[in-house]
PDB file of C-alpha atoms in Angstrom:
ATOM      1  CA  MET A   1       0.000   0.000   0.000  1.00 75.00           C
ATOM      2  CA  GLN A   2       1.313   3.451  -0.929  1.00 92.00           C
ATOM      3  CA  ASP A   3       1.964   6.172   1.678  1.00 89.00           C
ATOM      4  CA  LYS A   4      -0.727   8.333   0.096  1.00 90.00           C
ATOM      5  CA  ASP A   5      -3.319   5.563   0.429  1.00 91.00           C
ATOM      6  CA  MET A   6      -2.394   4.943   4.062  1.00 91.00           C
ATOM      7  CA  MET A   7      -2.637   8.651   4.862  1.00 90.00           C
ATOM      8  CA  ASN A   8      -6.019   8.926   3.146  1.00 91.00           C
ATOM      9  CA  ASP A   9      -7.305   5.844   4.969  1.00 94.00           C
ATOM     10  CA  THR A  10      -6.118   7.241   8.294  1.00 93.00           C
ATOM     11  CA  LEU A  11      -7.702  10.629   7.612  1.00 92.00           C
ATOM     12  CA  SER A  12     -10.983   8.934   6.667  1.00 94.00           C
ATOM     13  CA  MET A  13     -10.887   6.841   9.830  1.00 95.00           C
ATOM     14  CA  LEU A  14     -10.227   9.889  11.994  1.00 96.00           C
ATOM     15  CA  LYS A  15     -13.036  11.797  10.288  1.00 95.00           C
ATOM     16  CA  ALA A  16     -15.460   8.942  10.988  1.00 96.00           C
ATOM     17  CA  SER A  17     -14.301   8.830  14.615  1.00 97.00           C
ATOM     18  CA  LEU A  18     -14.897  12.563  15.002  1.00 97.00           C
ATOM     19  CA  THR A  19     -18.420  12.155  13.654  1.00 97.00           C
ATOM     20  CA  GLY A  20     -19.051   9.325  16.112  1.00 97.00           C
ATOM     21  CA  TYR A  21     -17.704  11.324  19.040  1.00 97.00           C
ATOM     22  CA  SER A  22     -19.884  14.315  18.147  1.00 96.00           C
ATOM     23  CA  THR A  23     -22.992  12.153  17.938  1.00 97.00           C
ATOM     24  CA  THR A  24     -22.209  10.453  21.242  1.00 97.00           C
ATOM     25  CA  ILE A  25     -21.529  13.760  22.993  1.00 97.00           C
ATOM     26  CA  SER A  26     -24.827  15.225  21.822  1.00 96.00           C
ATOM     27  CA  GLU A  27     -26.714  12.153  23.080  1.00 97.00           C
ATOM     28  CA  THR A  28     -24.952  11.699  26.438  1.00 96.00           C
ATOM     29  CA  ASP A  29     -26.686  12.818  29.616  1.00 96.00           C
ATOM     30  CA  ASN A  30     -23.970  11.806  32.094  1.00 97.00           C
ATOM     31  CA  GLN A  31     -21.736  14.866  32.536  1.00 97.00           C
ATOM     32  CA  GLN A  32     -18.616  12.925  33.523  1.00 98.00           C
ATOM     33  CA  LEU A  33     -18.936  10.588  30.533  1.00 97.00           C
ATOM     34  CA  ARG A  34     -19.631  13.563  28.285  1.00 97.00           C
ATOM     35  CA  GLN A  35     -16.412  15.278  29.425  1.00 98.00           C
ATOM     36  CA  GLU A  36     -14.384  12.101  28.855  1.00 98.00           C
ATOM     37  CA  ILE A  37     -15.716  11.755  25.325  1.00 98.00           C
ATOM     38  CA  GLN A  38     -15.060  15.451  24.663  1.00 98.00           C
ATOM     39  CA  GLN A  39     -11.428  14.919  25.683  1.00 98.00           C
ATOM     40  CA  MET A  40     -11.227  11.906  23.363  1.00 98.00           C
ATOM     41  CA  ARG A  41     -12.715  14.001  20.544  1.00 98.00           C
ATOM     42  CA  ASN A  42     -10.229  16.803  21.185  1.00 98.00           C
ATOM     43  CA  SER A  43      -7.335  14.346  21.016  1.00 98.00           C
ATOM     44  CA  CYS A  44      -8.730  12.882  17.796  1.00 97.00           C
ATOM     45  CA  GLU A  45      -9.071  16.384  16.299  1.00 98.00           C
ATOM     46  CA  THR A  46      -5.435  17.086  17.110  1.00 98.00           C
ATOM     47  CA  SER A  47      -4.368  13.818  15.477  1.00 96.00           C
ATOM     48  CA  GLN A  48      -6.510  14.527  12.426  1.00 96.00           C
ATOM     49  CA  TYR A  49      -4.987  17.983  12.024  1.00 96.00           C
ATOM     50  CA  ASP A  50      -1.458  16.596  12.410  1.00 96.00           C
ATOM     51  CA  PHE A  51      -2.103  13.932   9.759  1.00 93.00           C
ATOM     52  CA  TYR A  52      -3.712  16.529   7.493  1.00 93.00           C
ATOM     53  CA  ASN A  53      -0.604  18.733   7.737  1.00 94.00           C
ATOM     54  CA  VAL A  54       1.702  15.821   6.905  1.00 94.00           C
ATOM     55  CA  ALA A  55      -0.477  14.849   3.924  1.00 92.00           C
ATOM     56  CA  LYS A  56      -0.494  18.459   2.745  1.00 92.00           C
ATOM     57  CA  GLN A  57       3.301  18.787   3.090  1.00 94.00           C
ATOM     58  CA  LYS A  58       3.833  15.588   1.093  1.00 93.00           C
ATOM     59  CA  GLY A  59       1.514  16.842  -1.641  1.00 91.00           C
ATOM     60  CA  PHE A  60      -1.079  14.128  -0.947  1.00 90.00           C
ATOM     61  CA  TYR A  61      -3.796  16.662  -0.235  1.00 81.00           C
ATOM     62  CA  LYS A  62      -4.598  19.952  -1.916  1.00 81.00           C
ATOM     63  CA  PRO A  63      -6.938  22.173   0.046  1.00 79.00           C
ATOM     64  CA  ALA A  64      -9.695  24.041  -1.759  1.00 84.00           C
ATOM     65  CA  ALA A  65      -9.077  27.656  -2.724  1.00 89.00           C
ATOM     66  CA  GLN A  66      -9.684  30.180   0.034  1.00 92.00           C
ATOM     67  CA  ALA A  67     -13.130  31.745   0.040  1.00 91.00           C
ATOM     68  CA  SER A  68     -13.378  35.474  -0.580  1.00 93.00           C
ATOM     69  CA  GLN A  69     -14.839  37.762   2.072  1.00 94.00           C
ATOM     70  CA  GLN A  70     -17.942  38.155  -0.119  1.00 94.00           C
ATOM     71  CA  GLN A  71     -18.412  34.389  -0.317  1.00 93.00           C
ATOM     72  CA  ILE A  72     -18.049  34.109   3.448  1.00 91.00           C
ATOM     73  CA  GLN A  73     -20.658  36.824   3.996  1.00 92.00           C
ATOM     74  CA  THR A  74     -23.034  35.143   1.540  1.00 92.00           C
ATOM     75  CA  VAL A  75     -22.801  31.824   3.368  1.00 92.00           C
ATOM     76  CA  LYS A  76     -23.204  33.522   6.753  1.00 91.00           C
ATOM     77  CA  SER A  77     -26.341  35.243   5.513  1.00 91.00           C
ATOM     78  CA  GLN A  78     -27.753  32.012   4.121  1.00 91.00           C
ATOM     79  CA  VAL A  79     -27.046  30.075   7.300  1.00 90.00           C
ATOM     80  CA  SER A  80     -28.401  32.725   9.646  1.00 88.00           C
ATOM     81  CA  GLY A  81     -31.461  33.331   7.470  1.00 81.00           C
ATOM     82  CA  SER A  82     -30.721  37.048   7.096  1.00 66.00           C
TER      83      SER A  82
END
C-alpha cells in the first residue's frame, strides 16, 4: 500500500471517529462521561490535524481555494437566514 493511500485511509478513519464522538456527545446525559468523550474528541481532532498537515506537506492533499470575504458573507447570511 502506498503512503498516500495509508494517509487517506487514516484521515478517513479519523473523520469517521470525530463524527461518532460528536454524535455520542450530543446524546450523552452523564456529565462525567460527556467530558471524557469530549477529551477523546479533542485528542482525535489534534491527530486529524497533524495527519492533514503531513499529507499536505507531502503533496497528498490539496486544500480548496480560500473563500473570498464576499463568499463568506453570503454563506453567513444564508445560514443565519438574514
